[in-house]
PDB file of C-alpha atoms in Angstrom:
ATOM      1  CA  MET Y 135       7.861  -3.970  19.911  1.00 92.00           C
ATOM      2  CA  ASP Y 136       7.159  -0.537  21.361  1.00 90.00           C
ATOM      3  CA  GLY Y 137       7.897   2.600  19.400  1.00 87.00           C
ATOM      4  CA  GLY Y 138       8.758   4.748  22.366  1.00 84.00           C
ATOM      5  CA  SER Y 139       5.274   5.236  23.772  1.00 85.00           C
ATOM      6  CA  GLN Y 140       4.801   7.756  26.563  1.00 85.00           C
ATOM      7  CA  ASP Y 141       2.196   5.741  28.482  1.00 89.00           C
ATOM      8  CA  SER Y 142       2.614   2.615  30.626  1.00 88.00           C
ATOM      9  CA  THR Y 143       2.638   0.115  27.729  1.00 87.00           C
ATOM     10  CA  VAL Y 144       6.146  -1.220  28.394  1.00 90.00           C
ATOM     11  CA  SER Y 145       5.676  -1.579  32.146  1.00 91.00           C
ATOM     12  CA  ILE Y 146       2.340  -3.361  31.680  1.00 91.00           C
ATOM     13  CA  ALA Y 147       3.913  -5.735  29.160  1.00 90.00           C
ATOM     14  CA  GLY Y 148       6.691  -6.410  31.650  1.00 92.00           C
ATOM     15  CA  THR Y 149       4.213  -7.776  34.177  1.00 93.00           C
ATOM     16  CA  PHE Y 150       3.666 -10.789  31.919  1.00 92.00           C
ATOM     17  CA  THR Y 151       7.278 -11.978  31.798  1.00 91.00           C
ATOM     18  CA  SER Y 152       6.788 -14.379  34.709  1.00 92.00           C
ATOM     19  CA  ARG Y 153       3.783 -15.982  32.987  1.00 92.00           C
ATOM     20  CA  ILE Y 154       5.367 -16.025  29.520  1.00 90.00           C
ATOM     21  CA  PRO Y 155       9.037 -17.016  29.944  1.00 86.00           C
ATOM     22  CA  GLY Y 156       9.857 -16.444  26.269  1.00 88.00           C
ATOM     23  CA  LEU Y 157       8.423 -12.925  26.192  1.00 91.00           C
ATOM     24  CA  LYS Y 158      10.854 -10.317  24.879  1.00 92.00           C
ATOM     25  CA  ILE Y 159      10.070  -6.603  25.033  1.00 93.00           C
ATOM     26  CA  TYR Y 160      11.794  -3.965  22.925  1.00 93.00           C
ATOM     27  CA  ALA Y 161      11.259  -0.210  23.082  1.00 91.00           C
ATOM     28  CA  GLU Y 162      12.914   1.938  20.455  1.00 90.00           C
ATOM     29  CA  LYS Y 163      12.015   4.635  17.963  1.00 91.00           C
ATOM     30  CA  ASP Y 164      10.597   3.447  14.666  1.00 91.00           C
ATOM     31  CA  ASP Y 165       9.264   4.910  11.429  1.00 91.00           C
ATOM     32  CA  GLY Y 166       5.718   3.669  11.872  1.00 90.00           C
ATOM     33  CA  ILE Y 167       3.758   0.456  12.302  1.00 91.00           C
ATOM     34  CA  TYR Y 168       5.361  -1.484   9.470  1.00 95.00           C
ATOM     35  CA  ASP Y 169       8.883  -0.514  10.419  1.00 95.00           C
ATOM     36  CA  ALA Y 170       8.148  -1.870  13.898  1.00 94.00           C
ATOM     37  CA  MET Y 171       6.780  -5.080  12.365  1.00 95.00           C
ATOM     38  CA  ASN Y 172       9.881  -5.481  10.207  1.00 96.00           C
ATOM     39  CA  LYS Y 173      12.064  -5.081  13.288  1.00 95.00           C
ATOM     40  CA  ALA Y 174       9.979  -7.607  15.184  1.00 95.00           C
ATOM     41  CA  VAL Y 175      10.325 -10.205  12.416  1.00 96.00           C
ATOM     42  CA  LYS Y 176      14.107  -9.952  12.602  1.00 94.00           C
ATOM     43  CA  LYS Y 177      14.132 -10.264  16.386  1.00 94.00           C
ATOM     44  CA  ALA Y 178      11.663 -13.158  16.521  1.00 94.00           C
ATOM     45  CA  THR Y 179      13.037 -16.669  16.969  1.00 91.00           C
ATOM     46  CA  GLY Y 180       9.906 -18.807  16.698  1.00 91.00           C
ATOM     47  CA  THR Y 181       8.652 -20.738  13.675  1.00 94.00           C
ATOM     48  CA  TRP Y 182       5.462 -18.717  13.211  1.00 96.00           C
ATOM     49  CA  LEU Y 183       4.801 -14.973  13.241  1.00 97.00           C
ATOM     50  CA  PHE Y 184       1.651 -13.244  14.441  1.00 96.00           C
ATOM     51  CA  PHE Y 185       1.111  -9.472  14.637  1.00 95.00           C
ATOM     52  CA  MET Y 186      -1.252  -8.148  17.311  1.00 90.00           C
ATOM     53  CA  GLY Y 187      -1.901  -4.441  17.831  1.00 84.00           C
ATOM     54  CA  SER Y 188      -1.913  -3.075  21.364  1.00 78.00           C
ATOM     55  CA  ASP Y 189      -5.678  -2.531  21.305  1.00 82.00           C
ATOM     56  CA  ASP Y 190      -6.545  -5.945  19.808  1.00 89.00           C
ATOM     57  CA  ARG Y 191      -6.803  -9.312  21.571  1.00 92.00           C
ATOM     58  CA  PHE Y 192      -7.368 -13.003  20.911  1.00 95.00           C
ATOM     59  CA  TYR Y 193     -10.985 -14.060  20.560  1.00 95.00           C
ATOM     60  CA  ASP Y 194     -10.734 -16.705  23.283  1.00 94.00           C
ATOM     61  CA  PRO Y 195      -8.024 -18.521  25.326  1.00 94.00           C
ATOM     62  CA  ASN Y 196      -8.006 -21.551  22.998  1.00 95.00           C
ATOM     63  CA  VAL Y 197      -7.120 -19.791  19.750  1.00 95.00           C
ATOM     64  CA  LEU Y 198      -3.415 -20.619  19.729  1.00 95.00           C
ATOM     65  CA  GLU Y 199      -4.045 -24.255  20.616  1.00 95.00           C
ATOM     66  CA  GLN Y 200      -6.455 -24.571  17.689  1.00 94.00           C
ATOM     67  CA  ILE Y 201      -4.084 -22.816  15.295  1.00 94.00           C
ATOM     68  CA  ALA Y 202      -1.203 -25.041  16.455  1.00 94.00           C
ATOM     69  CA  LYS Y 203      -3.198 -28.098  15.387  1.00 92.00           C
ATOM     70  CA  ALA Y 204      -4.017 -26.497  12.052  1.00 90.00           C
ATOM     71  CA  VAL Y 205      -0.407 -25.677  11.149  1.00 90.00           C
ATOM     72  CA  GLU Y 206       0.665 -29.226  12.022  1.00 89.00           C
ATOM     73  CA  ASP Y 207      -1.708 -30.563   9.376  1.00 84.00           C
ATOM     74  CA  THR Y 208      -0.701 -28.348   6.456  1.00 89.00           C
ATOM     75  CA  PRO Y 209       2.449 -27.494   4.487  1.00 91.00           C
ATOM     76  CA  ALA Y 210       1.086 -23.969   3.954  1.00 93.00           C
ATOM     77  CA  LYS Y 211       3.307 -21.054   4.871  1.00 96.00           C
ATOM     78  CA  VAL Y 212       0.424 -18.709   5.708  1.00 97.00           C
ATOM     79  CA  VAL Y 213      -2.599 -19.789   7.741  1.00 97.00           C
ATOM     80  CA  TYR Y 214      -5.482 -17.457   8.530  1.00 97.00           C
ATOM     81  CA  GLY Y 215      -8.947 -17.266  10.059  1.00 97.00           C
ATOM     82  CA  ASP Y 216     -11.341 -14.413  10.793  1.00 97.00           C
ATOM     83  CA  VAL Y 217     -11.564 -11.413  13.081  1.00 96.00           C
ATOM     84  CA  LYS Y 218     -14.571 -10.002  14.904  1.00 95.00           C
ATOM     85  CA  ILE Y 219     -14.968  -6.263  14.442  1.00 92.00           C
ATOM     86  CA  GLN Y 220     -15.466  -4.025  17.444  1.00 90.00           C
ATOM     87  CA  GLY Y 221     -16.639  -0.590  16.346  1.00 86.00           C
ATOM     88  CA  ASP Y 222     -17.370   0.600  12.809  1.00 81.00           C
ATOM     89  CA  THR Y 223     -14.570   0.862  10.275  1.00 82.00           C
ATOM     90  CA  GLY Y 224     -14.534   2.133   6.716  1.00 80.00           C
ATOM     91  CA  TRP Y 225     -14.695  -1.466   5.470  1.00 78.00           C
ATOM     92  CA  ALA Y 226     -16.618  -3.457   8.119  1.00 85.00           C
ATOM     93  CA  LYS Y 227     -19.356  -2.913  10.698  1.00 87.00           C
ATOM     94  CA  ASP Y 228     -19.387  -3.407  14.445  1.00 88.00           C
ATOM     95  CA  GLY Y 229     -20.000  -7.062  15.346  1.00 88.00           C
ATOM     96  CA  GLU Y 230     -19.226  -8.349  11.854  1.00 92.00           C
ATOM     97  CA  VAL Y 231     -17.073 -11.458  11.412  1.00 94.00           C
ATOM     98  CA  TYR Y 232     -14.534 -10.540   8.760  1.00 94.00           C
ATOM     99  CA  ALA Y 233     -14.136 -11.950   6.161  1.00 92.00           C
ATOM    100  CA  GLY Y 234     -14.366 -15.714   5.534  1.00 95.00           C
ATOM    101  CA  GLU Y 235     -12.332 -17.746   3.085  1.00 97.00           C
ATOM    102  CA  PHE Y 236     -10.360 -15.968   0.367  1.00 97.00           C
ATOM    103  CA  ASP Y 237      -9.261 -16.926  -3.093  1.00 97.00           C
ATOM    104  CA  VAL Y 238      -6.854 -14.849  -5.148  1.00 97.00           C
ATOM    105  CA  ARG Y 239      -9.644 -12.801  -6.768  1.00 97.00           C
ATOM    106  CA  LYS Y 240     -11.042 -11.849  -3.379  1.00 97.00           C
ATOM    107  CA  LEU Y 241      -7.601 -10.912  -2.075  1.00 97.00           C
ATOM    108  CA  LEU Y 242      -7.069  -8.675  -5.098  1.00 97.00           C
ATOM    109  CA  ASN Y 243     -10.116  -6.656  -4.031  1.00 96.00           C
ATOM    110  CA  GLN Y 244      -9.837  -6.644  -0.245  1.00 95.00           C
ATOM    111  CA  ASN Y 245      -7.304  -7.522   2.391  1.00 95.00           C
ATOM    112  CA  ILE Y 246      -7.199 -10.099   5.189  1.00 96.00           C
ATOM    113  CA  CYS Y 247      -6.682  -8.573   8.643  1.00 93.00           C
ATOM    114  CA  HIS Y 248      -3.193  -9.363   9.893  1.00 93.00           C
ATOM    115  CA  GLN Y 249      -4.782 -10.030  13.317  1.00 94.00           C
ATOM    116  CA  ALA Y 250      -6.203 -13.199  11.737  1.00 96.00           C
ATOM    117  CA  MET Y 251      -2.979 -14.376  10.098  1.00 97.00           C
ATOM    118  CA  PHE Y 252      -0.027 -16.594  10.968  1.00 97.00           C
ATOM    119  CA  TYR Y 253       3.083 -16.449   8.776  1.00 97.00           C
ATOM    120  CA  HIS Y 254       5.878 -18.995   8.665  1.00 96.00           C
ATOM    121  CA  ARG Y 255       8.920 -16.950   9.655  1.00 96.00           C
ATOM    122  CA  ASP Y 256      11.414 -18.702   7.378  1.00 96.00           C
ATOM    123  CA  PHE Y 257       9.065 -18.172   4.411  1.00 97.00           C
ATOM    124  CA  VAL Y 258       8.863 -14.455   5.191  1.00 97.00           C
ATOM    125  CA  MET Y 259      12.604 -14.080   5.728  1.00 96.00           C
ATOM    126  CA  THR Y 260      13.766 -16.017   2.669  1.00 96.00           C
ATOM    127  CA  GLN Y 261      11.013 -15.547   0.070  1.00 96.00           C
ATOM    128  CA  VAL Y 262       8.852 -12.530   0.852  1.00 97.00           C
ATOM    129  CA  GLY Y 263      10.950  -9.869   2.543  1.00 96.00           C
ATOM    130  CA  ASP Y 264       9.997  -6.782   4.509  1.00 97.00           C
ATOM    131  CA  PHE Y 265       6.795  -4.797   4.684  1.00 97.00           C
ATOM    132  CA  ASN Y 266       7.183  -1.921   2.234  1.00 97.00           C
ATOM    133  CA  LEU Y 267       7.438   1.307   4.260  1.00 96.00           C
ATOM    134  CA  LYS Y 268       6.203   3.351   1.307  1.00 95.00           C
ATOM    135  CA  TYR Y 269       2.683   2.142   2.104  1.00 96.00           C
ATOM    136  CA  ASP Y 270       2.105   3.587   5.541  1.00 90.00           C
ATOM    137  CA  LYS Y 271      -1.503   2.413   6.004  1.00 89.00           C
ATOM    138  CA  SER Y 272      -1.888  -0.735   3.892  1.00 92.00           C
ATOM    139  CA  SER Y 273       1.526  -2.328   3.571  1.00 95.00           C
ATOM    140  CA  ASP Y 274       0.103  -5.561   4.984  1.00 95.00           C
ATOM    141  CA  TRP Y 275      -2.157  -5.846   1.897  1.00 97.00           C
ATOM    142  CA  ASP Y 276       0.850  -5.460  -0.373  1.00 97.00           C
ATOM    143  CA  PHE Y 277       2.701  -7.963   1.809  1.00 98.00           C
ATOM    144  CA  ASN Y 278      -0.145 -10.484   1.588  1.00 98.00           C
ATOM    145  CA  LEU Y 279      -0.232 -10.212  -2.185  1.00 98.00           C
ATOM    146  CA  ARG Y 280       3.479 -10.983  -2.324  1.00 98.00           C
ATOM    147  CA  CYS Y 281       2.957 -13.950  -0.032  1.00 98.00           C
ATOM    148  CA  TRP Y 282       0.048 -15.366  -2.066  1.00 98.00           C
ATOM    149  CA  ALA Y 283       1.983 -14.968  -5.314  1.00 97.00           C
ATOM    150  CA  LYS Y 284       4.546 -17.358  -3.809  1.00 96.00           C
ATOM    151  CA  GLN Y 285       2.031 -19.801  -2.313  1.00 94.00           C
ATOM    152  CA  PRO Y 286      -1.757 -19.716  -1.636  1.00 94.00           C
ATOM    153  CA  PHE Y 287      -2.901 -19.506   1.989  1.00 96.00           C
ATOM    154  CA  VAL Y 288      -4.889 -22.027   4.031  1.00 96.00           C
ATOM    155  CA  TYR Y 289      -8.088 -20.930   5.776  1.00 97.00           C
ATOM    156  CA  VAL Y 290      -9.123 -22.134   9.231  1.00 96.00           C
ATOM    157  CA  ASN Y 291     -12.790 -21.582  10.089  1.00 96.00           C
ATOM    158  CA  LEU Y 292     -12.002 -19.860  13.362  1.00 96.00           C
ATOM    159  CA  ILE Y 293     -12.331 -16.365  14.818  1.00 97.00           C
ATOM    160  CA  VAL Y 294      -8.759 -15.565  15.765  1.00 97.00           C
ATOM    161  CA  ALA Y 295      -8.991 -12.104  17.287  1.00 96.00           C
ATOM    162  CA  TYR Y 296     -11.002  -8.982  17.916  1.00 94.00           C
ATOM    163  CA  PHE Y 297     -10.147  -6.102  15.600  1.00 92.00           C
ATOM    164  CA  VAL Y 298     -10.817  -2.879  17.496  1.00 89.00           C
ATOM    165  CA  ALA Y 299     -11.819   0.092  15.315  1.00 83.00           C
ATOM    166  CA  GLY Y 300     -10.162   3.435  15.833  1.00 69.00           C
ATOM    167  CA  GLY Y 301      -6.582   2.470  15.078  1.00 55.00           C
ATOM    168  CA  PHE Y 302      -4.371   3.596  12.223  1.00 52.00           C
ATOM    169  CA  SER Y 303      -5.769   1.033   9.768  1.00 52.00           C
ATOM    170  CA  THR Y 304      -9.461   1.655  10.503  1.00 50.00           C
ATOM    171  CA  HIS Y 305      -9.783   3.782   7.363  1.00 50.00           C
ATOM    172  CA  SER Y 306      -7.244   2.360   4.933  1.00 55.00           C
ATOM    173  CA  ASN Y 307      -6.992   5.078   2.303  1.00 71.00           C
ATOM    174  CA  ASP Y 308      -3.434   4.489   1.192  1.00 84.00           C
ATOM    175  CA  THR Y 309      -2.969   6.571  -1.954  1.00 92.00           C
ATOM    176  CA  SER Y 310       0.608   5.385  -2.469  1.00 93.00           C
ATOM    177  CA  LEU Y 311      -0.538   1.771  -2.633  1.00 96.00           C
ATOM    178  CA  SER Y 312      -3.463   2.692  -4.903  1.00 95.00           C
ATOM    179  CA  ASP Y 313      -1.087   4.419  -7.310  1.00 95.00           C
ATOM    180  CA  ASP Y 314       1.200   1.374  -7.486  1.00 96.00           C
ATOM    181  CA  TYR Y 315      -1.391  -1.350  -7.096  1.00 97.00           C
ATOM    182  CA  VAL Y 316      -1.858  -2.520 -10.689  1.00 97.00           C
ATOM    183  CA  ASP Y 317       1.862  -2.496 -11.483  1.00 97.00           C
ATOM    184  CA  ASN Y 318       2.557  -4.384  -8.267  1.00 98.00           C
ATOM    185  CA  VAL Y 319      -0.022  -7.083  -8.979  1.00 98.00           C
ATOM    186  CA  LEU Y 320       1.262  -7.591 -12.516  1.00 98.00           C
ATOM    187  CA  THR Y 321       4.798  -7.928 -11.195  1.00 98.00           C
ATOM    188  CA  TYR Y 322       4.058 -10.190  -8.223  1.00 98.00           C
ATOM    189  CA  PHE Y 323       1.903 -12.617 -10.216  1.00 98.00           C
ATOM    190  CA  ASP Y 324       3.990 -12.333 -13.414  1.00 97.00           C
ATOM    191  CA  ILE Y 325       1.005 -11.473 -15.617  1.00 97.00           C
ATOM    192  CA  ASN Y 326       0.128  -8.763 -18.145  1.00 96.00           C
ATOM    193  CA  PRO Y 327      -2.898  -6.403 -18.033  1.00 97.00           C
ATOM    194  CA  PHE Y 328      -4.909  -8.677 -20.341  1.00 96.00           C
ATOM    195  CA  HIS Y 329      -4.835 -11.540 -17.841  1.00 97.00           C
ATOM    196  CA  PRO Y 330      -8.347 -12.553 -16.668  1.00 96.00           C
ATOM    197  CA  LEU Y 331      -7.394 -11.969 -13.028  1.00 96.00           C
ATOM    198  CA  VAL Y 332      -7.264  -8.218 -13.644  1.00 97.00           C
ATOM    199  CA  ASN Y 333      -8.929  -7.709 -17.027  1.00 96.00           C
ATOM    200  CA  THR Y 334     -12.439  -7.864 -15.598  1.00 96.00           C
ATOM    201  CA  PRO Y 335     -14.916  -5.275 -14.267  1.00 95.00           C
ATOM    202  CA  SER Y 336     -15.008  -7.210 -10.972  1.00 96.00           C
ATOM    203  CA  PHE Y 337     -11.434  -6.097 -10.265  1.00 97.00           C
ATOM    204  CA  ALA Y 338     -11.505  -2.961  -8.114  1.00 94.00           C
ATOM    205  CA  PHE Y 339      -8.715  -1.338 -10.149  1.00 97.00           C
ATOM    206  CA  TYR Y 340     -10.130  -2.302 -13.555  1.00 97.00           C
ATOM    207  CA  GLY Y 341     -10.134   1.315 -14.768  1.00 96.00           C
ATOM    208  CA  LYS Y 342      -6.394   1.521 -14.202  1.00 97.00           C
ATOM    209  CA  VAL Y 343      -5.924  -1.798 -15.995  1.00 97.00           C
ATOM    210  CA  ILE Y 344      -7.697  -0.456 -19.095  1.00 96.00           C
ATOM    211  CA  TYR Y 345      -5.579   2.694 -18.977  1.00 96.00           C
ATOM    212  CA  LYS Y 346      -2.410   0.585 -18.806  1.00 96.00           C
ATOM    213  CA  GLN Y 347      -3.588  -1.518 -21.759  1.00 96.00           C
ATOM    214  CA  GLN Y 348      -4.135   1.647 -23.793  1.00 95.00           C
ATOM    215  CA  GLN Y 349      -0.814   3.204 -22.859  1.00 95.00           C
ATOM    216  CA  ASP Y 350       1.514   0.194 -22.924  1.00 95.00           C
ATOM    217  CA  TYR Y 351      -0.179  -2.144 -25.430  1.00 94.00           C
ATOM    218  CA  PRO Y 352      -2.142   0.129 -27.840  1.00 94.00           C
ATOM    219  CA  ILE Y 353      -2.178  -2.301 -30.769  1.00 94.00           C
ATOM    220  CA  ARG Y 354      -3.294  -5.264 -28.665  1.00 92.00           C
ATOM    221  CA  TYR Y 355      -5.850  -3.077 -26.868  1.00 91.00           C
ATOM    222  CA  THR Y 356      -7.391  -2.047 -30.209  1.00 94.00           C
ATOM    223  CA  PHE Y 357      -7.367  -5.626 -31.463  1.00 92.00           C
ATOM    224  CA  GLU Y 358      -9.008  -6.981 -28.287  1.00 89.00           C
ATOM    225  CA  LYS Y 359     -11.648  -4.267 -28.399  1.00 88.00           C
ATOM    226  CA  LEU Y 360     -12.445  -5.084 -32.018  1.00 90.00           C
ATOM    227  CA  LYS Y 361     -12.546  -8.806 -31.273  1.00 87.00           C
ATOM    228  CA  ASN Y 362     -15.030  -8.255 -28.448  1.00 83.00           C
ATOM    229  CA  ARG Y 363     -17.263  -6.158 -30.710  1.00 85.00           C
ATOM    230  CA  ILE Y 364     -17.323  -8.920 -33.292  1.00 88.00           C
ATOM    231  CA  LYS Y 365     -18.161 -11.517 -30.634  1.00 81.00           C
ATOM    232  CA  LYS Y 366     -20.968  -9.318 -29.353  1.00 80.00           C
ATOM    233  CA  LYS Y 367     -22.444  -8.922 -32.842  1.00 80.00           C
ATOM    234  CA  LEU Y 368     -22.282 -12.673 -33.369  1.00 83.00           C
ATOM    235  CA  GLY Y 369     -24.021 -13.220 -30.034  1.00 76.00           C
ATOM    236  CA  ARG Y 370     -21.031 -14.922 -28.442  1.00 61.00           C
ATOM    237  CA  THR Y 371     -19.473 -14.226 -25.041  1.00 54.00           C
TER     238      THR Y 371
END
């Protein structure tokens, strides 16, 4: 899915059509990376979706064969592994294998690279929906949270791809997502700001959670604060 590039991307891609009979190439204007990904989802016809940037590549020739075996053995709708970082990013170092197995708490604090992830297309189309174009740098994190809220992912201990630093997502400072993050999490997981998933200093947006407690639930916030003081005086946790 090419966004109208001015280099030889489309012609190079076209050289692979004889080796990959099912390859389809589209070139049309888009409104950014996630708009292109949304378009690609709708044009795809396979069972599983995988998003690879033009500067990234699979870790070795056997990756898809290994992933195919993994998806046969699980009912999960999202399967993921790791990526190997090439070049320094704002969140990982050159040569690092990022980022191991996730649970929901880990996903709330950092994202999984989409170059390591395989999504069941029907699950995306019928239960998750599009990437939100409001988040121009980190919509895949928002997307992954929506996916996990529907069904946890399955991890495969496998390096799926190389993530090459220098692209649009190398430094993911998405202020729009940061502004919405707490409200989004509460909505997706159907919880309130006193839920232990978010009401903990280990949550990266804990300060915003406390602010929301104060603004939206002032009586409960005061009560909880008093209760914690009493517990502390009694020597209880």
